[in-house]
Amino acid sequence: MNEEKTGADGAGDKLTADARLQRRHRAERRFRGVCIGALGLAGAFLVLFLGSMVVAALPAFTQTEVKVEVDFTNPDQAWRAIDPELNSIVSRGVTRVLPNRLENNPELAGKRFEEWVLAKAEIDQFRKGKGSLDEEVRERVERFEEAGRFRYTFNHWLFTEGDSKLPEMAGLKAAIVGSIYVLALTLAFAFPIGVLSAIYLEEFAPDNRFTQAVEININNLAAVPSILFGLLGLAIMINFFGVPRSSAIAGGLTLGLMTLPIVIISTRAALRAVPHSIREGALAMGATRWQTVRDHVLPMSLPGILTGTIIGLAQAMGETAPLLLIGMVAYIPDVPGSVTDAATVMPAQIYSWASMPQQAFVERTAAAILVLLTVLIALNATAVYLRRRFERRW
Amino acid sequence: MMNKRALMTSVLAGAVVAAAGSAAQAAERDQIRIVGSSTVYPFASYVAEEFGATTGHPTPVIESTGSGGGMKIFCEGDGPDTVDITNASRRMKPSEFERCADNGVTDITEIVIGADGIVIAQTTANAAMNLSREQLTLAVAAEVPKNGKLVDNPYENWNEIDSSLPDREITVYGPPSTSGTRDAFEELVMEAATEEMDGYDEPYTTVRNDGPYVDSGENDNLIVQKIQNDTEALGIFGYSFLEENTDVIEAVTIDGVEPTPEAISAEEYPVSRSLFFYTKNSHFDHVAGMEGYVSLFLSEQMIGGQGLLKGQGLIPLPQKMREGVRARFERRGELELADLK
């Protein structure tokens, strides 16, 4: 515009200026198009990924049950209360606990009744049109099908059972509880230490070589590959402090170390965002540094601190690499009763299922991924909510 | 004020939990700890699950670390903080035995649970294929003999190795060098073949890394998926993965023998191996249920001719051998260095 001059050849200048303006507008449209394209591509990948995951996972949410006769009339033969002929159809998870069941429910002795029980994963897969069965078994399945002795139910086992080698009984419960333990410990470890360190560095520490070195190191730690924290956890927590291998406490401390720099960095950023005038106002009224921080700076920076912490936790939740080294990626079907019990976490369980040979585990892996994604989305939504809810403007 | 109190509470809670954690100490256990081979892992965890579901004991914890990784952890020392059992898809090496002995792990019993065939497979879309161990070695070795001396492997197509083989690019997805499956492949295919072949002075087991052999991680499922997408390629993995996927993949016959359970347990199929686990005998008195777990594992119900593990892809040992293994476990037969050489 500033090239537009008044004068004899003003019209010509105007023309070039118009042309230039149009060129600039075209460039802007092009740039905007490229940006939209990038966004669209990212969106398409996301939709493709989520879509294929949902399609793969859907069959895992239903599970075949079969109606069989349970015969406890001969209590000594409880192990064959369900006709062993049906072992090719009924889940081993049902038949192996028949004696225990009679023992725990003595009133069942002498009774004979019909019951819907869990069917084998092979049968379930066959009914869903996947995999093949032996001739003999297939004929029996077809007979049962005609007699209406199969039905689909919601696969509640996915949430009420721990890991299992029997795909039909494999569930996420132990892993979910394990993840909760580990995350709670990570939070309990990383949050107080992280926030206190950040407050000291930001509000109290003098600006000298030493604090600068600390700051650089913390920033570097946040970028260290997570597997190294696993090695650290193995060397320090397990081999030196004697924390039990595979336990939730070992996992929580290791992931806590990993999350610590993220908490420190986000807390410092949140503290720094509080305007200086607020500190100066408080100090001018005669408040001490501690009172200033406690009553004014911290409450104002809390949304930022919480957001950073939750994002750090979400990252810790999806982590498997460091846990591999401290023995948490393992077959652990029992729900941990305390922080020192062996525990596993959801991503570790997904990893284990992905390497199982049975086809039924393919859909269960996808279902487990969906559950994990749901939890992560919930965590991130909480972070957004907290920020909105407590945000203050000045 | 509200926020302040919440902060204080969380600080306090953190301190309490941290203190509780550092006070936690390992004691005598009631939970068995197992590490080792990813090939034995499905069988061991099946038995562990059954053990946990039918007895009052907690389910043993099993880590799938690979045979070598398992030996490393197993041999770290003796005592309640160390693992009780390691699974292996190959025998313990003398060097591993010595490391165990150096660290005080001296009383070990070796238990054979069955056999596993290593299959070379392709998608069913391809025409059936037969390979000899020599041909397979020439396809994956780093160096091959040519005009009397070893040169970098030049073969890129199967028909360059032997004109009777199909005109297909050589691509083999196989396990990485940390895997017991890889150890067994090198020993049973490459070592066996190169001992007989002219041009190799001594058994040769170096796998080429110029492209045609692709390290595909410990996850056999991944290899199954890869050969379904890359239909030209072959994959190397354990027999149980073939059994679970017969609708999409088929085995290449080796020296004319198809990997069936019968051929594998009779050792007619050349690429088969025994599966093991090793117990620390000093732990039987200190870890509740360890004896019960091993007994359950060795029962007919599990490793027998019609046992439950057969359904999981384990190839049972002959009756006589199963009895021998049980007898050795009953007397806690001690493993000697001389046995391994």
XYZ file of C-alpha atoms in Angstrom:
735
model
C 0.000 0.000 0.000
C 2.723 2.408 0.846
C 3.975 2.068 -2.714
C 0.798 3.605 -4.024
C 1.759 7.070 -5.098
C -0.225 10.008 -6.280
C 0.820 11.410 -9.628
C 0.513 11.137 -13.375
C 1.069 7.408 -13.542
C -0.969 6.742 -10.393
C -3.379 4.509 -12.335
C -0.555 2.170 -13.394
C 0.725 1.957 -9.843
C -2.756 1.190 -8.645
C -2.929 -1.665 -11.104
C 0.284 -3.226 -9.908
C -0.816 -2.682 -6.353
C -4.083 -4.464 -7.099
C -2.220 -7.281 -8.780
C 0.109 -7.509 -5.812
C -2.785 -7.540 -3.409
C -4.417 -10.313 -5.373
C -1.181 -12.248 -5.399
C -0.923 -11.890 -1.662
C -4.488 -13.003 -1.225
C -3.860 -15.992 -3.464
C -0.808 -16.906 -1.393
C -2.928 -16.685 1.727
C -5.593 -18.933 0.240
C -2.932 -21.417 -0.806
C -1.406 -21.413 2.644
C -4.797 -21.829 4.238
C -5.552 -24.699 1.834
C -2.316 -26.457 2.787
C -3.120 -26.024 6.477
C -6.625 -27.395 6.028
C -5.151 -30.257 4.042
C -2.745 -31.067 6.870
C -5.555 -30.939 9.391
C -7.706 -33.132 7.166
C -4.902 -35.650 6.763
C -4.324 -35.799 10.506
C -8.072 -36.169 11.032
C -8.303 -38.898 8.389
C -5.520 -40.871 10.060
C -7.220 -40.499 13.409
C -10.581 -41.616 12.005
C -8.935 -44.516 10.195
C -7.090 -45.590 13.316
C -10.056 -45.246 15.650
C -12.441 -46.707 13.088
C -10.379 -49.822 12.455
C -9.893 -50.188 16.206
C -13.636 -49.969 16.881
C -14.458 -52.373 14.057
C -11.872 -54.844 15.344
C -12.979 -54.415 18.952
C -16.756 -54.640 18.584
C -17.008 -58.457 18.445
C -15.053 -58.652 21.704
C -17.905 -57.078 23.610
C -20.198 -60.028 23.006
C -19.461 -63.549 24.125
C -21.116 -66.903 23.453
C -22.730 -68.794 26.300
C -23.938 -72.369 26.075
C -26.754 -74.075 27.975
C -25.594 -77.243 29.691
C -26.813 -79.579 32.365
C -24.898 -79.391 35.646
C -25.237 -82.589 37.624
C -24.058 -82.566 41.225
C -25.990 -85.760 42.155
C -22.710 -87.563 42.715
C -20.596 -85.172 44.826
C -17.458 -87.309 44.517
C -17.561 -86.818 40.780
C -18.023 -83.053 40.898
C -15.285 -82.570 38.322
C -17.543 -84.239 35.767
C -20.749 -82.474 36.750
C -20.739 -81.099 33.225
C -20.448 -84.005 30.792
C -16.731 -84.242 29.816
C -18.023 -84.946 26.280
C -18.746 -81.214 26.149
C -15.152 -80.194 26.958
C -14.746 -79.138 23.342
C -17.508 -76.557 23.807
C -17.559 -75.463 27.453
C -14.770 -73.223 28.694
C -12.104 -74.852 30.805
C -12.558 -71.914 33.153
C -16.009 -73.317 34.028
C -15.207 -77.013 34.300
C -12.015 -76.736 36.335
C -13.691 -74.936 39.207
C -16.667 -77.341 39.488
C -15.243 -79.116 42.585
C -14.450 -75.754 44.237
C -17.934 -74.567 43.440
C -19.544 -77.542 45.165
C -17.245 -77.081 48.135
C -18.194 -73.420 48.511
C -21.909 -74.085 47.942
C -22.693 -77.353 49.761
C -26.427 -76.860 49.130
C -25.813 -77.745 45.446
C -24.980 -81.356 46.336
C -27.484 -83.816 44.874
C -28.956 -81.193 42.554
C -29.213 -81.335 38.809
C -30.051 -78.222 36.834
C -29.626 -76.482 33.498
C -27.438 -73.414 33.305
C -25.954 -70.969 30.805
C -22.167 -71.189 31.042
C -19.250 -69.642 29.213
C -18.392 -71.301 25.895
C -14.862 -71.797 24.583
C -13.339 -68.968 22.578
C -12.942 -71.236 19.530
C -16.728 -71.804 19.499
C -17.356 -68.087 19.953
C -14.977 -67.259 17.096
C -16.559 -69.883 14.866
C -20.030 -68.454 15.479
C -18.663 -65.011 14.583
C -17.431 -66.446 11.299
C -13.730 -66.645 12.172
C -11.465 -69.656 12.425
C -12.288 -73.290 11.788
C -13.321 -76.274 13.900
C -12.749 -80.003 13.688
C -15.449 -81.898 11.815
C -16.814 -83.585 14.940
C -16.968 -80.413 17.006
C -18.533 -78.469 14.158
C -21.368 -80.960 13.848
C -22.043 -80.734 17.561
C -22.003 -76.932 17.415
C -24.506 -77.015 14.548
C -26.794 -79.334 16.526
C -26.585 -77.056 19.561
C -27.248 -74.065 17.362
C -30.462 -75.605 16.069
C -31.568 -76.537 19.561
C -31.100 -72.903 20.634
C -28.466 -73.807 23.207
C -26.196 -70.898 22.306
C -26.700 -67.233 23.039
C -24.638 -64.049 22.998
C -24.270 -62.036 26.178
C -22.399 -58.881 27.003
C -18.769 -59.845 27.622
C -18.669 -58.763 31.269
C -15.696 -61.060 31.813
C -13.637 -58.403 30.043
C -14.122 -56.204 33.105
C -14.635 -58.656 35.965
C -11.747 -61.066 35.339
C -7.989 -60.743 35.338
C -5.716 -61.901 32.544
C -6.215 -65.465 31.371
C -4.793 -67.872 28.836
C -8.370 -68.794 27.990
C -9.380 -65.943 25.694
C -13.052 -66.262 26.679
C -12.164 -65.560 30.317
C -9.470 -62.973 29.766
C -10.269 -59.636 31.358
C -8.736 -56.336 32.276
C -9.667 -56.109 35.946
C -6.237 -56.839 37.410
C -4.630 -54.448 34.927
C -7.128 -51.667 35.652
C -6.643 -51.988 39.408
C -2.878 -52.190 38.853
C -2.974 -49.018 36.758
C -4.929 -47.217 39.491
C -2.380 -48.239 42.139
C 0.557 -47.248 39.997
C -0.970 -43.901 39.018
C -1.917 -43.075 42.601
C 1.655 -43.789 43.693
C 3.068 -41.810 40.791
C 0.896 -38.866 41.787
C 1.735 -39.197 45.476
C 5.426 -39.247 44.650
C 5.753 -36.768 41.799
C 3.175 -34.134 42.768
C 4.410 -32.951 46.197
C 8.093 -33.223 45.335
C 7.582 -31.620 41.942
C 5.452 -28.724 43.177
C 7.694 -27.988 46.169
C 10.838 -28.062 44.011
C 9.228 -25.760 41.486
C 8.100 -23.309 44.183
C 11.582 -23.161 45.619
C 13.238 -22.698 42.245
C 10.741 -20.091 41.102
C 9.981 -18.122 44.268
C 12.880 -18.498 46.674
C 16.068 -19.632 44.949
C 18.698 -17.058 44.092
C 19.596 -16.879 40.426
C 23.113 -18.303 40.357
C 25.190 -20.884 38.524
C 23.933 -23.675 40.726
C 20.217 -23.061 40.211
C 20.825 -22.556 36.505
C 22.549 -25.940 36.331
C 19.634 -27.529 38.192
C 17.196 -25.935 35.784
C 19.041 -27.162 32.700
C 19.216 -30.662 34.121
C 15.509 -30.753 34.877
C 14.704 -29.666 31.348
C 16.993 -32.376 30.017
C 15.411 -35.023 32.228
C 12.023 -34.312 30.697
C 13.430 -35.331 27.328
C 15.196 -38.505 28.460
C 13.809 -41.694 26.816
C 11.519 -43.458 29.253
C 13.377 -46.774 29.060
C 16.264 -45.140 30.942
C 13.964 -44.479 33.881
C 13.226 -48.204 33.828
C 16.940 -48.972 34.133
C 17.176 -46.438 36.945
C 14.171 -48.038 38.657
C 15.759 -51.473 38.368
C 19.134 -50.330 39.683
C 17.951 -47.999 42.461
C 14.503 -49.128 43.582
C 14.787 -52.879 43.175
C 18.477 -53.719 43.471
C 19.433 -51.030 45.987
C 16.340 -50.298 48.080
C 14.957 -53.836 47.758
C 11.472 -52.842 46.608
C 9.757 -56.056 45.440
C 10.073 -56.729 41.694
C 6.869 -56.335 39.649
C 5.137 -54.488 42.511
C 2.949 -51.432 42.082
C 5.289 -49.463 44.361
C 8.252 -50.190 42.084
C 6.191 -49.062 39.094
C 4.828 -46.008 40.867
C 8.259 -44.818 41.982
C 9.785 -45.407 38.543
C 6.999 -43.616 36.709
C 7.057 -40.956 39.426
C 10.697 -40.243 38.577
C 9.689 -39.987 34.940
C 6.796 -37.616 35.654
C 8.710 -35.427 38.112
C 10.416 -33.164 35.542
C 7.109 -32.634 33.724
C 5.427 -31.572 36.958
C 8.306 -29.259 37.848
C 8.382 -27.622 34.442
C 4.621 -27.101 34.201
C 4.435 -25.828 37.782
C 7.191 -23.317 37.126
C 5.417 -22.152 33.994
C 2.172 -21.768 35.951
C 3.908 -19.826 38.742
C 5.636 -17.606 36.244
C 2.286 -16.742 34.646
C 1.095 -15.069 37.866
C 1.706 -11.324 37.372
C 4.432 -9.763 39.478
C 2.077 -7.033 40.638
C 0.274 -9.604 42.786
C 3.454 -10.637 44.588
C 4.488 -7.005 44.965
C 1.067 -6.104 46.354
C 1.278 -8.830 48.961
C 4.844 -7.973 49.925
C 3.917 -4.298 50.160
C 1.231 -5.207 52.689
C 3.944 -6.788 54.814
C 3.319 -10.422 53.936
C 6.301 -12.767 54.097
C 7.457 -14.649 51.011
C 5.786 -17.812 52.298
C 2.497 -16.010 52.922
C 2.644 -14.494 49.465
C 3.155 -17.883 47.861
C 0.631 -19.707 50.034
C -2.223 -17.207 49.877
C -1.835 -15.618 46.465
C 0.552 -17.178 43.992
C -0.285 -20.857 44.543
C -4.087 -20.571 44.394
C -3.804 -18.580 41.196
C -1.440 -21.009 39.526
C -3.259 -24.147 40.675
C -5.187 -24.738 37.412
C -1.934 -24.700 35.452
C -0.218 -26.972 37.953
C -3.074 -29.478 37.882
C -3.243 -29.463 34.103
C 0.472 -30.180 33.813
C 0.271 -32.905 36.417
C -2.667 -34.647 34.745
C -0.939 -34.564 31.373
C 2.159 -36.032 33.008
C 0.030 -38.749 34.574
C -1.689 -39.550 31.285
C 1.754 -40.012 29.778
C 2.781 -42.265 32.666
C -0.383 -44.282 32.228
C 0.430 -45.169 28.628
C 4.007 -46.164 29.423
C 5.297 -49.734 29.163
C 8.988 -49.465 28.332
C 10.270 -48.655 31.840
C 7.889 -51.225 33.363
C 9.347 -53.975 31.182
C 12.620 -53.707 33.087
C 11.080 -53.808 36.536
C 9.046 -56.920 35.744
C 5.562 -55.449 35.415
C 5.032 -56.652 31.855
C 4.216 -60.174 32.959
C 1.442 -62.691 33.395
C -0.267 -61.348 36.522
C -3.958 -62.327 36.578
C -4.572 -61.705 40.296
C -5.869 -58.332 41.409
C -3.145 -56.765 43.570
C -4.227 -56.428 47.210
C -1.502 -54.005 48.283
C 1.178 -51.840 46.755
C 3.818 -54.501 47.325
C 1.895 -57.237 45.473
C 2.803 -58.078 41.905
C 0.765 -55.896 39.570
C 0.515 -55.148 35.910
C -0.906 -52.159 34.037
C -3.217 -51.748 31.058
C -0.683 -51.028 28.310
C 1.369 -54.015 29.512
C -1.679 -56.225 29.295
C -2.384 -54.976 25.781
C 1.194 -55.796 24.827
C 0.862 -59.324 26.236
C -2.427 -59.960 24.462
C -1.040 -58.722 21.169
C 1.500 -61.547 21.205
C -0.946 -64.367 22.002
C -1.510 -66.954 19.266
C -5.301 -67.351 19.635
C -7.420 -65.364 17.178
C -9.865 -64.358 19.910
C -7.095 -62.255 21.465
C -6.921 -60.055 18.365
C -10.350 -58.556 19.050
C -9.709 -58.461 22.783
C -6.501 -56.501 22.202
C -8.482 -53.936 20.209
C -11.134 -53.781 22.930
C -8.485 -53.233 25.587
C -6.989 -50.411 23.518
C -10.414 -48.756 23.355
C -10.796 -49.006 27.127
C -7.352 -47.464 27.629
C -8.137 -44.670 25.160
C -11.395 -43.945 26.978
C -9.576 -43.592 30.282
C -6.959 -41.319 28.702
C -9.638 -39.125 27.125
C -11.375 -38.904 30.502
C -8.090 -37.830 32.144
C -7.436 -35.166 29.539
C -11.040 -33.949 29.758
C -10.537 -33.554 33.508
C -7.470 -31.448 32.811
C -9.445 -29.199 30.465
C -12.315 -28.951 32.938
C -10.038 -28.017 35.831
C -8.386 -25.346 33.769
C -11.729 -23.839 32.750
C -13.209 -24.127 36.205
C -10.415 -22.461 38.160
C -8.967 -20.181 35.565
C -8.702 -16.562 36.668
C -8.214 -13.597 34.492
C -6.634 -10.339 35.458
C -8.582 -21.398 51.406
C -10.206 -24.466 49.908
C -7.346 -24.877 47.460
C -4.753 -24.436 50.132
C -6.212 -27.168 52.266
C -6.432 -29.543 49.314
C -2.787 -28.929 48.538
C -1.697 -29.541 52.126
C -3.652 -32.788 52.251
C -2.062 -34.102 49.109
C 1.419 -33.208 50.334
C 0.766 -35.088 53.549
C -0.722 -38.093 51.751
C 2.289 -38.219 49.462
C 4.703 -38.243 52.376
C 2.798 -41.053 54.126
C 2.687 -43.260 51.043
C 6.365 -42.663 50.306
C 7.250 -43.657 53.865
C 5.103 -46.789 53.655
C 6.833 -47.733 50.417
C 10.346 -47.504 51.772
C 9.344 -49.614 54.771
C 8.151 -52.437 52.529
C 10.519 -55.391 52.692
C 10.533 -58.711 50.902
C 9.758 -61.673 53.120
C 9.261 -65.394 52.533
C 6.816 -65.653 49.705
C 3.611 -67.441 48.864
C 3.746 -66.354 45.224
C 5.974 -68.194 42.778
C 8.138 -66.058 40.472
C 8.946 -67.310 37.008
C 10.897 -65.743 34.122
C 12.166 -66.963 30.766
C 11.333 -68.068 27.253
C 8.520 -66.480 25.311
C 7.899 -69.866 23.666
C 7.272 -71.614 26.989
C 5.359 -68.602 28.363
C 1.907 -69.584 26.987
C 2.217 -73.085 28.456
C 3.606 -71.935 31.781
C 0.983 -69.258 32.193
C -1.753 -71.755 31.317
C -0.548 -74.033 34.114
C -0.121 -71.044 36.424
C -3.681 -69.956 35.799
C -5.031 -73.435 36.451
C -2.901 -73.603 39.603
C -4.240 -70.255 40.832
C -7.861 -71.117 39.996
C -7.969 -74.564 41.573
C -5.767 -74.170 44.655
C -5.762 -71.522 47.352
C -2.377 -70.179 46.226
C -1.953 -66.901 44.383
C -1.301 -67.279 40.672
C 2.440 -67.400 39.938
C 3.885 -64.318 38.245
C 5.460 -65.112 34.877
C 7.626 -62.705 32.926
C 8.343 -63.386 29.292
C 11.992 -62.334 29.017
C 13.337 -64.720 26.382
C 15.448 -67.769 27.265
C 18.717 -65.856 27.567
C 17.174 -63.015 29.571
C 15.554 -65.566 31.873
C 18.863 -67.337 32.552
C 20.440 -63.990 33.378
C 17.806 -63.166 36.004
C 17.644 -66.766 37.279
C 21.383 -66.884 37.875
C 21.557 -63.558 39.696
C 21.527 -65.281 43.047
C 19.794 -67.521 45.540
C 17.374 -66.297 48.164
C 13.822 -65.110 48.684
C 14.273 -61.999 46.523
C 15.283 -64.007 43.464
C 13.134 -65.866 40.946
C 12.294 -69.535 41.472
C 11.985 -70.947 37.975
C 13.207 -70.007 34.524
C 11.639 -71.317 31.323
C 13.817 -72.028 28.325
C 13.300 -73.107 24.746
C 16.847 -74.494 24.672
C 19.166 -76.143 27.182
C 21.082 -74.073 29.671
C 24.508 -73.166 28.300
C 27.623 -74.231 30.243
C 28.561 -70.545 30.591
C 25.177 -69.845 32.146
C 25.563 -72.779 34.511
C 28.938 -71.443 35.616
C 27.515 -67.974 36.185
C 24.749 -69.538 38.277
C 27.325 -71.452 40.320
C 29.415 -68.289 40.857
C 26.349 -66.570 42.278
C 25.471 -69.426 44.627
C 22.754 -71.084 42.545
C 24.053 -74.633 42.606
C 21.115 -76.961 43.200
C 19.120 -76.818 39.954
C 16.807 -79.419 38.444
C 16.286 -79.501 34.700
C 12.800 -80.426 33.513
C 11.782 -81.192 29.933
C 8.105 -80.502 29.313
C 7.662 -81.313 25.642
C 8.706 -80.327 22.176
C 8.092 -77.441 19.865
C 8.610 -77.384 16.125
C 9.944 -74.295 14.418
C 7.970 -73.822 11.252
C 8.905 -71.985 8.095
C 5.565 -70.787 6.763
C 3.963 -68.829 3.949
C 0.420 -67.765 3.092
C -1.889 -70.372 1.647
C -2.085 -68.203 -1.495
C 1.281 -69.596 -2.621
C 1.985 -72.941 -4.220
C 3.303 -75.534 -1.768
C 7.058 -75.257 -1.234
C 9.742 -77.624 -0.041
C 13.165 -76.480 1.143
C 16.172 -78.413 2.257
C 18.157 -77.124 5.204
C 21.011 -76.343 2.791
C 18.768 -74.176 0.627
C 17.381 -72.380 3.645
C 20.906 -71.738 4.934
C 22.031 -70.381 1.564
C 19.086 -67.998 1.646
C 19.722 -66.506 5.103
C 23.484 -66.922 5.759
C 25.644 -63.787 5.716
C 28.298 -65.523 3.623
C 27.980 -68.440 1.238
C 30.653 -70.578 -0.452
C 31.319 -69.700 -4.088
C 34.211 -71.092 -6.134
C 35.781 -72.510 -3.002
C 35.715 -69.435 -0.805
C 33.173 -67.610 1.314
C 31.660 -64.501 -0.260
C 28.914 -62.103 0.833
C 25.564 -63.723 0.147
C 24.559 -62.675 -3.405
C 21.214 -64.505 -3.572
C 18.137 -62.368 -3.970
C 15.731 -64.853 -5.566
C 14.962 -68.403 -4.531
C 15.575 -69.737 -8.051
C 19.143 -68.401 -7.930
C 19.828 -70.915 -5.157
C 18.267 -73.824 -6.998
C 16.474 -73.648 -10.333
C 13.755 -75.953 -9.023
C 12.703 -73.295 -6.494
C 10.110 -70.667 -7.441
C 10.994 -67.296 -8.940
C 10.280 -65.391 -5.746
C 12.282 -62.761 -3.967
C 13.928 -64.019 -0.778
C 12.284 -62.340 2.183
C 12.323 -64.147 5.520
C 10.726 -62.650 8.615
C 12.317 -64.249 11.644
C 13.063 -63.795 15.318
C 15.908 -61.546 16.585
C 19.115 -62.896 18.087
C 17.846 -62.638 21.693
C 15.175 -65.232 20.960
C 15.377 -68.926 21.787
C 13.596 -69.606 18.503
C 16.479 -67.925 16.695
C 19.056 -69.930 18.671
C 17.251 -73.119 17.723
C 16.945 -72.083 14.084
C 20.668 -71.321 13.881
C 21.547 -74.598 15.525
C 19.069 -76.929 13.847
C 19.111 -75.454 10.367
C 22.308 -73.506 9.774
C 24.730 -75.441 11.965
C 23.340 -78.803 10.851
C 23.463 -77.837 7.185
C 26.883 -76.174 7.151
C 28.524 -79.142 8.887
C 27.733 -81.212 5.813
C 28.258 -78.574 3.147
C 31.456 -78.021 1.192
C 32.936 -74.587 1.551
C 32.272 -74.014 5.239
C 35.285 -74.985 7.355
C 33.301 -74.981 10.550
C 29.621 -74.717 11.477
C 28.404 -71.325 10.355
C 25.530 -69.487 12.022
C 25.826 -65.834 11.034
C 22.580 -64.531 9.601
C 22.754 -61.962 6.800
C 21.753 -58.378 7.560
C 21.598 -56.940 4.044
C 17.805 -57.060 3.806
C 16.377 -60.464 2.872
C 16.348 -61.659 6.507
C 14.166 -59.296 8.542
C 14.424 -59.306 12.347
C 10.820 -59.123 13.455
C 10.902 -59.000 17.232
C 9.857 -61.544 19.837
C 6.219 -61.293 18.773
C 5.432 -64.317 16.589
C 1.963 -62.931 15.846
C 3.570 -60.013 14.080
C 5.444 -62.406 11.800
C 2.205 -64.238 11.018
C 0.622 -60.919 10.058
C 3.623 -59.856 7.998
C 3.622 -62.944 5.815
C -0.079 -62.454 5.199
C 0.561 -58.962 3.839
C 3.842 -59.713 2.096
C 2.703 -62.847 0.268
C 6.124 -63.497 -1.295
C 7.768 -63.798 2.087
C 8.422 -66.673 4.460
C 8.168 -66.462 8.231
C 9.915 -68.368 11.016
C 8.023 -69.010 14.274
C 6.860 -71.622 16.756
C 4.508 -74.448 15.817
C 1.617 -73.200 17.986
C 1.242 -70.093 15.836
C 0.851 -72.276 12.747
C -1.813 -74.343 14.489
C -3.854 -71.270 15.391
C -3.764 -69.853 11.864
C -4.127 -72.839 9.529
C -6.876 -71.021 7.627
C -4.443 -68.379 6.308
C -0.914 -69.816 6.445
C 0.727 -73.138 5.679
C 4.076 -74.678 6.482
C 6.922 -75.152 4.052
C 8.075 -78.773 4.233
C 11.698 -79.129 5.323
C 13.670 -81.930 3.690
C 10.274 -83.232 2.560
C 8.839 -83.503 6.083
C 5.749 -81.601 7.102
C 5.710 -80.225 10.675
C 2.933 -82.331 12.174
C 2.807 -83.099 15.920
C 3.681 -86.739 15.157
C 6.699 -85.847 13.018
C 7.919 -83.335 15.599
C 7.697 -85.604 18.649
C 9.262 -88.477 16.676
C 12.080 -86.051 15.729
C 11.491 -86.760 12.039
C 10.878 -83.090 11.413
C 14.389 -81.660 11.534
C 13.660 -78.237 13.017
C 12.217 -79.228 16.375
C 13.496 -78.665 19.865
C 12.725 -79.558 23.443
C 11.263 -77.074 25.894
C 12.579 -76.836 29.434
C 12.274 -75.207 32.751
C 14.827 -75.015 35.535
C 13.986 -74.915 39.235
C 16.022 -73.585 42.148
C 15.714 -76.495 44.550
C 16.579 -74.477 47.646
C 13.356 -72.537 47.070
C 10.985 -75.478 47.458
C 11.042 -75.070 51.253
C 10.610 -71.306 51.196
C 8.069 -70.645 48.477
C 4.612 -71.992 49.222
C 3.064 -73.966 46.399
C 6.191 -74.304 44.264
C 6.112 -78.074 44.497
C 2.393 -78.111 43.709
C 2.944 -75.962 40.639
C 5.689 -78.191 39.236
C 3.693 -81.342 39.985
C 0.642 -79.905 38.240
C 2.801 -78.939 35.257
C 4.203 -82.480 35.004
C 0.839 -84.217 35.467
C -0.727 -86.261 32.648
C -3.587 -83.777 32.732
C -1.172 -81.074 31.481
C 1.724 -82.533 29.479
C 0.191 -85.974 28.829
C -0.568 -87.416 25.404
C -4.057 -85.878 25.504
C -3.204 -83.187 28.066
C -4.519 -79.653 28.166
C -1.242 -78.142 26.933
C -1.579 -80.123 23.730
C -4.558 -77.918 22.963
C -2.284 -74.914 23.457
C 0.200 -76.189 20.874
C 2.687 -78.107 23.019
C 3.865 -81.348 21.453
C 3.849 -84.027 24.173
C 6.891 -86.134 24.999
C 6.667 -89.910 24.589
C 5.186 -91.682 27.657
C 8.576 -93.098 28.788
C 10.216 -89.694 28.786
C 7.369 -88.119 30.737
C 7.821 -90.747 33.448
C 11.570 -90.141 33.455
C 11.060 -86.412 33.913
C 8.665 -86.953 36.817
C 11.093 -89.339 38.492
C 13.907 -86.800 38.140
C 11.755 -84.101 39.684
C 10.711 -86.390 42.570
C 14.337 -86.950 43.567
C 15.234 -83.311 42.679
C 17.923 -84.586 40.325
C 20.728 -82.045 40.423
C 21.960 -80.583 37.169
C 25.717 -81.052 36.574
C 27.962 -79.041 34.302
C 28.921 -82.274 32.525
C 25.258 -82.798 31.485
C 25.296 -79.626 29.446
C 28.429 -80.250 27.400
